[in-house]
Amino acid sequence: MSYVDEVVALVVEKNPSQPEFIQAVKEVMESLRVVVEANEEAFRKDALLERIVNPERQIMFRVPWVDDKGQAQVNTGFRVQFNSAIGPYKGGLRLHPSVNLGIIKFLGFEQVFKNSLTGLPIGGGKGGSDFDPKGKSDREVMAFCQSFMTELCKYIGADTDVPAGDIGTGAREIGYLFGQYKRIRGVYEGVLTGKGLTYGGSLARTEATGYGLLYITDEMFKCNGKDLKGKTVSVSGSGNVAIYATEKAHELGAKVVTSSDSTGWIYDPEGIDVEAIKEIKEVKRARLTEYKNYRPNSEYHEGKGVWSVKVDIALPCATQNELDLEDAKMLVANGCMAVCEGANMPTTLEATEYLLQNKVWFLPGKAANAGGVATSALEMSQNSERLSWTFEEVDGRLKNIMIDIFHNLDDASKRYNLEGNYVAGANIAGFEKVATAMTAQGIC
Ligand code: NDP
C-alpha cells in the first residue's frame, strides 16, 4: 500500500464518526500523492503525514450559561490547534448547532493549507460551539460568549492562537469575546480578528473574502487569456461572502444573476441588485422573498436551484457540500467555464472530479476564499504596529496576495505536470511550505 493510502486508511479507522474530516483528508492526500511519492522515504521516516493529519492539540470544554428565564444551559466548546509550523494558530470560531469535533477538525485541517497559501506567517486552527445565536437575546449571547472565553482564554494569545469570526460569529460576538479576554487576562492585545473599527479592527475585513474571491478569479481568467468583463455569474448564498463577491463581480464588469439563502433562490436576468440584498439581509434580516419588491422582473423559487441557470462562472458562497454531482452536470451541460469556491468545501468530491474531468477551471476554497484570513493576518500586523491602514492600503495588499496565491498554485501544478489542476496546485503549494517548516523544526 502506498504511504498516502496507509495514512488515509489510518484516518478513516481512527475517526469513524467524522465524515467531513475524512472527506477533507482524502481530497488533500489524493492531490499530494505526486509530492509524497517523490519524497516517500524522508516523509515516512519522519512520519510527516501522520503528524500533519493529527492536530497538535484539541481542546473541548463545558460552556455553562444562564438564559433569560433563569434556566442554566450547557453547550460544548471546541478549539482545535492543528498546526503551528509556520506561525501562531489562526482560524475562526463557528457557532452553529451542527458543530461537532469532526466539523471543527475538517475546517482546521483545511485552514493549515489555506493559511500557508496566503504567504503570511499563520498556522492553522479552528474552533466554535454547538450554541445557536439565532433567536437568542443580546444578553444571552453575551452570557454564552463570556462563559466560552472564560475557558478559551487559557489557551489563546496574540502570539499563540488568534481566533476570528465564522458562521454565527459576527461583530457582536467578537466584541463580547474580546471584552471578556481583556478582563480576565488583563492585556489589550490583538487576540481576535474581525474586531470593530473602534478597538483594533481592520478596514476592508468585511469585504475581504468576497473581494478576494473575485481578485483571484480575475487573475485566473487573465492568465488563461480571457476577461471577466461581460461574463454571466451565478452566486449562491446571500451572506457576507456572497454579498461582497457579487459587488466586486459587478465592479469588474461581470453580471451576477442569482442569489440564495437556506430556503430559496432568486434569478434576476438584469443582474442582482446588491444594495437590495444588503438591505434585506444585513439591515432587515429578512428572507429573499422580499427581493421581488425591489425588482419586479426577478423570479423567486423555493428550495435549491442556483446551479441550473446557464452561466459562465459559478461561485458557491453558502455552505459545505451545496454543489453536488447533479449540479456539476447541469453546469457543464450549460457551458460553465469556471467554478470558484467562496465557501469552505461547497463542492462534493464527486462534483469536483466531474468538473475537473470536463476541463472546467476549478479554484478550491482554500485558495479562492483565503482573502478573509489574509486580511485577518493584516489586522494582526496593524495591531502589532499599533497603527491602522487605510481601506485602499488593505485592499491593495489583499489584491496582491490573491494574485500571488494564483501564481503559486499555478506554478505548483505545472511543476508536477498537472497544469490546469488548481485543486492539486493549491494543496501542493500549501503543503510544501508547511512540510519544509515541519522538517526543519524536527520531530515535534
Ligand atoms: P453567512 O452566515 O454570512 O452566510 C451564509 C449564507 O449561506 C446565508 O445566506 C445562508 O442562508 C446561506 N446558507 C446556509 N446554509 C445553506 C444551505 N444549506 N443552503 C443554501 N444556503 C445556505 O456566512 P459567510 O458568508 O460568512 O460564510 C459562507 C461560507 O464561506 C462558509 O462556508 C464560511 O466558512 C466560508 N468562509 C467565510 C469567510 C468570511 O470571511 N466570512 C472566510 C472564508 C470562508 P440563511 O440566511 O438562510 O441562513
Tab-separated table of C-alpha atoms in Angstrom, residues 46-381:
chain	number	residue	atom	x	y	z
A	46	ASP	CA	9.662	11.460	9.909
A	47	ALA	CA	6.024	10.242	9.962
A	48	LEU	CA	5.295	13.555	8.303
A	49	LEU	CA	1.842	12.645	7.014
A	50	GLU	CA	0.728	11.055	10.298
A	51	ARG	CA	1.758	14.266	12.046
A	52	ILE	CA	0.066	16.523	9.506
A	53	VAL	CA	-3.325	14.768	9.866
A	54	ASN	CA	-3.183	14.853	13.675
A	55	PRO	CA	-3.953	18.164	15.375
A	56	GLU	CA	-1.244	19.388	17.735
A	57	ARG	CA	-3.922	19.930	20.379
A	58	GLN	CA	-7.716	19.544	20.675
A	59	ILE	CA	-9.475	21.360	23.464
A	60	MET	CA	-13.092	20.537	24.391
A	61	PHE	CA	-14.816	22.227	27.247
A	62	ARG	CA	-18.110	22.837	29.010
A	63	VAL	CA	-19.806	26.213	28.396
A	64	PRO	CA	-22.460	26.821	31.052
A	65	TRP	CA	-24.588	29.982	30.840
A	66	VAL	CA	-27.951	31.203	32.098
A	67	ASP	CA	-30.806	32.066	29.686
A	68	ASP	CA	-33.330	34.915	30.049
A	69	LYS	CA	-35.728	32.681	32.016
A	70	GLY	CA	-33.066	31.997	34.629
A	71	GLN	CA	-32.512	28.458	33.345
A	72	ALA	CA	-28.917	27.187	33.154
A	73	GLN	CA	-27.871	25.892	29.714
A	74	VAL	CA	-24.800	23.886	28.760
A	75	ASN	CA	-23.017	23.871	25.383
A	76	THR	CA	-19.764	22.287	24.259
A	77	GLY	CA	-16.836	24.488	23.231
A	78	PHE	CA	-14.044	23.404	20.867
A	79	ARG	CA	-10.662	24.724	19.803
A	80	VAL	CA	-8.520	22.575	17.554
A	81	GLN	CA	-4.949	23.872	17.305
A	82	PHE	CA	-3.986	21.978	14.200
A	83	ASN	CA	-0.562	23.088	13.071
A	84	SER	CA	1.802	25.863	14.199
A	85	ALA	CA	4.781	25.109	11.924
A	86	ILE	CA	4.650	28.454	10.134
A	87	GLY	CA	3.017	30.730	12.712
A	88	PRO	CA	0.506	31.082	15.559
A	89	TYR	CA	-2.729	29.124	15.088
A	90	LYS	CA	-5.274	31.176	13.154
A	91	GLY	CA	-8.839	30.314	12.226
A	92	GLY	CA	-12.421	31.219	13.030
A	93	LEU	CA	-14.939	30.260	15.693
A	94	ARG	CA	-18.146	28.712	14.306
A	95	LEU	CA	-21.328	28.995	16.388
A	96	HIS	CA	-23.953	26.671	14.919
A	97	PRO	CA	-25.987	23.712	16.238
A	98	SER	CA	-24.283	21.402	13.689
A	99	VAL	CA	-20.827	21.990	15.205
A	100	ASN	CA	-19.022	18.895	16.452
A	101	LEU	CA	-15.395	17.804	16.725
A	102	GLY	CA	-15.341	16.345	13.179
A	103	ILE	CA	-16.522	19.585	11.568
A	104	ILE	CA	-14.018	21.648	13.540
A	105	LYS	CA	-11.223	19.226	12.576
A	106	PHE	CA	-12.189	19.391	8.881
A	107	LEU	CA	-12.149	23.180	8.975
A	108	GLY	CA	-8.899	23.286	10.980
A	109	PHE	CA	-7.157	20.873	8.591
A	110	GLU	CA	-8.183	22.941	5.545
A	111	GLN	CA	-7.097	26.096	7.355
A	112	VAL	CA	-3.497	24.853	7.665
A	113	PHE	CA	-3.051	24.778	3.881
A	114	LYS	CA	-5.145	27.871	3.215
A	115	ASN	CA	-3.105	29.945	5.670
A	116	SER	CA	0.122	28.648	4.182
A	117	LEU	CA	-1.054	29.655	0.692
A	118	THR	CA	-1.520	33.278	1.766
A	119	GLY	CA	2.266	33.540	2.147
A	120	LEU	CA	1.741	35.072	5.611
A	121	PRO	CA	3.145	33.617	8.869
A	122	ILE	CA	-0.004	31.964	10.234
A	123	GLY	CA	-0.580	28.383	11.354
A	124	GLY	CA	-3.943	26.613	11.233
A	125	GLY	CA	-6.685	26.222	13.837
A	126	LYS	CA	-10.458	26.352	14.183
A	127	GLY	CA	-12.989	26.377	16.984
A	128	GLY	CA	-16.569	27.001	17.950
A	129	SER	CA	-19.539	25.598	19.745
A	130	ASP	CA	-22.909	23.923	19.167
A	131	PHE	CA	-24.512	27.112	20.556
A	132	ASP	CA	-27.006	28.732	18.151
A	133	PRO	CA	-27.009	32.562	18.338
A	134	LYS	CA	-30.162	32.684	16.141
A	135	GLY	CA	-33.194	33.653	18.226
A	136	LYS	CA	-31.151	34.483	21.349
A	137	SER	CA	-31.257	37.887	23.048
A	138	ASP	CA	-28.125	40.049	23.173
A	139	ARG	CA	-27.838	39.277	26.893
A	140	GLU	CA	-27.952	35.526	26.242
A	141	VAL	CA	-25.319	35.798	23.509
A	142	MET	CA	-23.131	37.846	25.884
A	143	ALA	CA	-23.573	35.290	28.685
A	144	PHE	CA	-22.561	32.489	26.330
A	145	CYS	CA	-19.566	34.406	24.904
A	146	GLN	CA	-18.276	35.347	28.353
A	147	SER	CA	-18.505	31.748	29.566
A	148	PHE	CA	-16.890	30.442	26.355
A	149	MET	CA	-13.982	32.889	26.643
A	150	THR	CA	-13.502	32.244	30.386
A	151	GLU	CA	-12.240	28.782	29.400
A	152	LEU	CA	-10.764	29.537	25.961
A	153	CYS	CA	-8.586	32.410	27.231
A	154	LYS	CA	-6.248	29.887	28.894
A	155	TYR	CA	-5.139	28.607	25.507
A	156	ILE	CA	-5.002	31.646	23.189
A	157	GLY	CA	-2.985	34.867	22.844
A	158	ALA	CA	-1.692	37.313	20.216
A	159	ASP	CA	1.440	35.170	19.682
A	160	THR	CA	-0.055	31.705	20.224
A	161	ASP	CA	-3.553	31.406	18.786
A	162	VAL	CA	-5.691	34.164	17.260
A	163	PRO	CA	-9.333	33.143	16.616
A	164	ALA	CA	-11.681	35.062	14.305
A	165	GLY	CA	-15.328	35.024	13.211
A	166	ASP	CA	-17.060	32.369	11.122
A	167	ILE	CA	-20.679	31.289	10.658
A	168	GLY	CA	-22.643	32.614	13.665
A	169	THR	CA	-19.732	34.659	15.000
A	170	GLY	CA	-20.048	38.221	13.783
A	171	ALA	CA	-19.064	41.639	15.110
A	172	ARG	CA	-21.344	41.370	18.171
A	173	GLU	CA	-19.877	38.024	19.315
A	174	ILE	CA	-16.261	39.091	18.638
A	175	GLY	CA	-16.875	42.198	20.782
A	176	TYR	CA	-18.165	40.186	23.761
A	177	LEU	CA	-15.339	37.639	23.418
A	178	PHE	CA	-12.673	40.366	23.230
A	179	GLY	CA	-14.104	42.184	26.257
A	180	GLN	CA	-14.009	39.037	28.376
A	181	TYR	CA	-10.455	38.125	27.285
A	182	LYS	CA	-9.205	41.596	28.216
A	183	ARG	CA	-10.988	41.449	31.550
A	184	ILE	CA	-9.585	38.067	32.584
A	185	ARG	CA	-6.092	38.274	31.142
A	186	GLY	CA	-5.603	41.989	31.801
A	187	VAL	CA	-3.929	42.633	28.449
A	188	TYR	CA	-5.039	44.664	25.471
A	189	GLU	CA	-3.706	42.719	22.520
A	190	GLY	CA	-4.789	41.505	19.088
A	191	VAL	CA	-6.015	38.156	20.369
A	192	LEU	CA	-9.004	38.077	17.994
A	193	THR	CA	-9.534	39.387	14.480
A	194	GLY	CA	-12.727	40.700	12.936
A	195	LYS	CA	-12.822	43.304	15.691
A	196	GLY	CA	-14.821	46.546	15.480
A	197	LEU	CA	-13.033	49.523	13.941
A	198	THR	CA	-13.044	51.390	17.282
A	199	TYR	CA	-10.949	48.714	19.033
A	200	GLY	CA	-8.377	47.413	16.576
A	201	GLY	CA	-10.364	46.062	13.630
A	202	SER	CA	-9.165	46.454	10.064
A	203	LEU	CA	-10.849	48.343	7.261
A	204	ALA	CA	-11.788	46.057	4.324
A	205	ARG	CA	-12.089	42.927	6.514
A	206	THR	CA	-15.854	42.817	5.908
A	207	GLU	CA	-15.382	42.865	2.140
A	208	ALA	CA	-12.192	40.775	2.062
A	209	THR	CA	-13.408	37.245	1.349
A	210	GLY	CA	-15.844	38.208	-1.407
A	211	TYR	CA	-13.488	40.749	-2.979
A	212	GLY	CA	-10.565	38.312	-2.734
A	213	LEU	CA	-12.614	35.634	-4.487
A	214	LEU	CA	-13.077	37.949	-7.457
A	215	TYR	CA	-9.448	39.124	-7.496
A	216	ILE	CA	-8.204	35.542	-7.819
A	217	THR	CA	-10.925	34.606	-10.337
A	218	ASP	CA	-9.978	37.641	-12.417
A	219	GLU	CA	-6.295	36.636	-12.349
A	220	MET	CA	-7.145	33.079	-13.404
A	221	PHE	CA	-9.146	34.409	-16.356
A	222	LYS	CA	-6.345	36.788	-17.386
A	223	CYS	CA	-3.721	34.032	-17.188
A	224	ASN	CA	-5.901	31.875	-19.421
A	225	GLY	CA	-6.265	34.689	-21.953
A	226	LYS	CA	-9.870	35.542	-21.026
A	227	ASP	CA	-11.663	38.502	-19.470
A	228	LEU	CA	-14.255	38.644	-16.686
A	229	LYS	CA	-15.950	41.541	-18.425
A	230	GLY	CA	-19.295	40.563	-19.907
A	231	LYS	CA	-19.403	37.151	-18.202
A	232	THR	CA	-22.570	35.883	-16.511
A	233	VAL	CA	-22.167	34.584	-12.966
A	234	SER	CA	-24.252	32.552	-10.505
A	235	VAL	CA	-23.632	33.142	-6.801
A	236	SER	CA	-25.167	31.034	-4.012
A	237	GLY	CA	-25.756	32.381	-0.518
A	238	SER	CA	-26.602	35.920	0.492
A	239	GLY	CA	-24.324	36.287	3.496
A	240	ASN	CA	-21.032	38.090	3.948
A	241	VAL	CA	-19.057	36.249	1.259
A	242	ALA	CA	-21.868	36.221	-1.331
A	243	ILE	CA	-22.722	39.915	-0.983
A	244	TYR	CA	-19.185	41.214	-1.465
A	245	ALA	CA	-18.413	38.686	-4.214
A	246	THR	CA	-21.455	39.996	-6.098
A	247	GLU	CA	-20.429	43.608	-5.502
A	248	LYS	CA	-16.875	43.087	-6.815
A	249	ALA	CA	-18.038	40.942	-9.758
A	250	HIS	CA	-20.193	43.858	-10.908
A	251	GLU	CA	-17.315	46.306	-10.424
A	252	LEU	CA	-15.165	44.109	-12.673
A	253	GLY	CA	-17.789	44.111	-15.423
A	254	ALA	CA	-19.383	40.678	-14.898
A	255	LYS	CA	-23.109	40.174	-14.245
A	256	VAL	CA	-24.338	38.118	-11.267
A	257	VAL	CA	-27.844	36.767	-11.909
A	258	THR	CA	-28.580	34.633	-8.805
A	259	SER	CA	-28.640	34.805	-5.021
A	260	SER	CA	-29.915	32.272	-2.453
A	261	ASP	CA	-30.472	31.514	1.205
A	262	SER	CA	-31.305	28.354	3.098
A	263	THR	CA	-34.940	28.411	1.949
A	264	GLY	CA	-34.914	29.598	-1.674
A	265	TRP	CA	-33.176	31.406	-4.523
A	266	ILE	CA	-33.687	34.253	-6.929
A	267	TYR	CA	-32.942	34.727	-10.607
A	268	ASP	CA	-32.588	38.281	-11.825
A	269	PRO	CA	-31.708	38.408	-15.537
A	270	GLU	CA	-30.914	42.130	-15.288
A	271	GLY	CA	-28.227	41.482	-12.657
A	272	ILE	CA	-28.600	41.190	-8.886
A	273	ASP	CA	-29.200	44.477	-7.090
A	274	VAL	CA	-26.535	44.268	-4.353
A	275	GLU	CA	-27.885	47.219	-2.392
A	276	ALA	CA	-31.279	45.484	-2.204
A	277	ILE	CA	-29.656	42.254	-0.923
A	278	LYS	CA	-27.668	44.234	1.663
A	279	GLU	CA	-30.849	45.886	2.892
A	280	ILE	CA	-32.806	42.622	3.016
A	281	LYS	CA	-30.047	40.569	4.674
A	282	GLU	CA	-27.847	42.992	6.632
A	283	VAL	CA	-30.478	45.501	7.783
A	284	LYS	CA	-33.903	43.787	7.810
A	285	ARG	CA	-32.505	40.240	8.348
A	286	ALA	CA	-35.415	39.039	6.167
A	287	ARG	CA	-35.936	36.269	3.578
A	288	LEU	CA	-35.137	36.621	-0.117
A	289	THR	CA	-38.855	36.606	-0.989
A	290	GLU	CA	-38.612	40.371	-0.284
A	291	TYR	CA	-36.357	40.864	-3.325
A	292	LYS	CA	-39.349	40.969	-5.682
A	293	ASN	CA	-40.412	44.238	-4.024
A	294	TYR	CA	-37.173	45.795	-5.290
A	295	ARG	CA	-37.034	44.031	-8.685
A	296	PRO	CA	-40.458	43.035	-10.033
A	297	ASN	CA	-38.885	41.282	-13.074
A	298	SER	CA	-36.919	38.814	-10.924
A	299	GLU	CA	-38.039	35.251	-10.149
A	300	TYR	CA	-38.151	33.651	-6.683
A	301	HIS	CA	-38.006	29.851	-6.342
A	302	GLU	CA	-38.346	27.744	-3.210
A	303	GLY	CA	-35.580	25.221	-2.445
A	304	LYS	CA	-32.341	24.708	-4.320
A	305	GLY	CA	-31.673	25.585	-7.974
A	306	VAL	CA	-28.950	28.195	-8.446
A	307	TRP	CA	-26.769	25.765	-10.437
A	308	SER	CA	-29.479	25.094	-13.040
A	309	VAL	CA	-29.031	28.590	-14.525
A	310	LYS	CA	-26.902	28.967	-17.676
A	311	VAL	CA	-23.811	30.953	-16.652
A	312	ASP	CA	-20.107	31.299	-17.495
A	313	ILE	CA	-18.915	31.256	-13.880
A	314	ALA	CA	-20.328	29.642	-10.711
A	315	LEU	CA	-19.365	30.985	-7.286
A	316	PRO	CA	-20.680	28.787	-4.427
A	317	CYS	CA	-20.626	31.083	-1.389
A	318	ALA	CA	-23.095	29.494	1.073
A	319	THR	CA	-22.017	26.312	2.872
A	320	GLN	CA	-20.302	22.912	2.637
A	321	ASN	CA	-21.465	20.288	0.092
A	322	GLU	CA	-24.007	22.605	-1.578
A	323	LEU	CA	-22.863	21.761	-5.142
A	324	ASP	CA	-23.211	18.043	-5.894
A	325	LEU	CA	-22.652	15.809	-8.923
A	326	GLU	CA	-26.068	16.569	-10.438
A	327	ASP	CA	-25.383	20.298	-10.109
A	328	ALA	CA	-21.949	19.880	-11.702
A	329	LYS	CA	-23.540	18.041	-14.642
A	330	MET	CA	-26.012	20.904	-15.176
A	331	LEU	CA	-23.218	23.483	-15.055
A	332	VAL	CA	-21.126	21.563	-17.599
A	333	ALA	CA	-24.134	20.980	-19.884
A	334	ASN	CA	-24.778	24.733	-19.802
A	335	GLY	CA	-21.196	25.543	-20.830
A	336	CYS	CA	-19.910	26.874	-17.491
A	337	MET	CA	-16.188	27.742	-17.770
A	338	ALA	CA	-15.205	28.153	-14.113
A	339	VAL	CA	-16.238	27.227	-10.570
A	340	CYS	CA	-14.512	29.199	-7.800
A	341	GLU	CA	-15.365	28.359	-4.191
A	342	GLY	CA	-16.220	31.263	-1.878
A	343	ALA	CA	-17.466	28.921	0.860
A	344	ASN	CA	-15.445	26.188	2.571
A	345	MET	CA	-15.748	22.840	0.712
A	346	PRO	CA	-19.069	23.710	-1.013
A	347	THR	CA	-18.421	21.207	-3.820
A	348	THR	CA	-18.652	17.466	-3.139
A	349	LEU	CA	-15.687	15.257	-4.095
A	350	GLU	CA	-17.662	13.633	-6.966
A	351	ALA	CA	-18.712	17.035	-8.329
A	352	THR	CA	-15.127	18.331	-8.145
A	353	GLU	CA	-13.848	15.304	-10.056
A	354	TYR	CA	-16.562	15.702	-12.706
A	355	LEU	CA	-15.741	19.394	-13.182
A	356	LEU	CA	-12.016	18.669	-13.490
A	357	GLN	CA	-12.635	15.832	-15.983
A	358	ASN	CA	-14.725	18.248	-18.048
A	359	LYS	CA	-11.969	20.873	-18.073
A	360	VAL	CA	-13.863	23.422	-16.012
A	361	TRP	CA	-11.384	25.742	-14.243
A	362	PHE	CA	-11.892	24.944	-10.590
A	363	LEU	CA	-10.451	27.108	-7.816
A	364	PRO	CA	-10.802	25.388	-4.404
A	365	GLY	CA	-11.932	27.359	-1.359
A	366	LYS	CA	-8.629	27.098	0.410
A	367	ALA	CA	-7.180	29.359	-2.300
A	368	ALA	CA	-10.241	31.231	-3.521
A	369	ASN	CA	-11.611	32.314	-0.124
A	370	ALA	CA	-8.229	32.911	1.540
A	371	GLY	CA	-8.767	36.671	1.298
A	372	GLY	CA	-10.638	36.609	4.613
A	373	VAL	CA	-7.886	35.058	6.656
A	374	ALA	CA	-5.224	37.023	4.768
A	375	THR	CA	-6.911	40.263	5.806
A	376	SER	CA	-7.199	38.942	9.345
A	377	ALA	CA	-3.435	38.500	9.283
A	378	LEU	CA	-3.168	42.111	8.059
A	379	GLU	CA	-5.304	43.078	11.086
A	380	MET	CA	-2.750	41.275	13.296
A	381	SER	CA	0.065	43.265	11.659
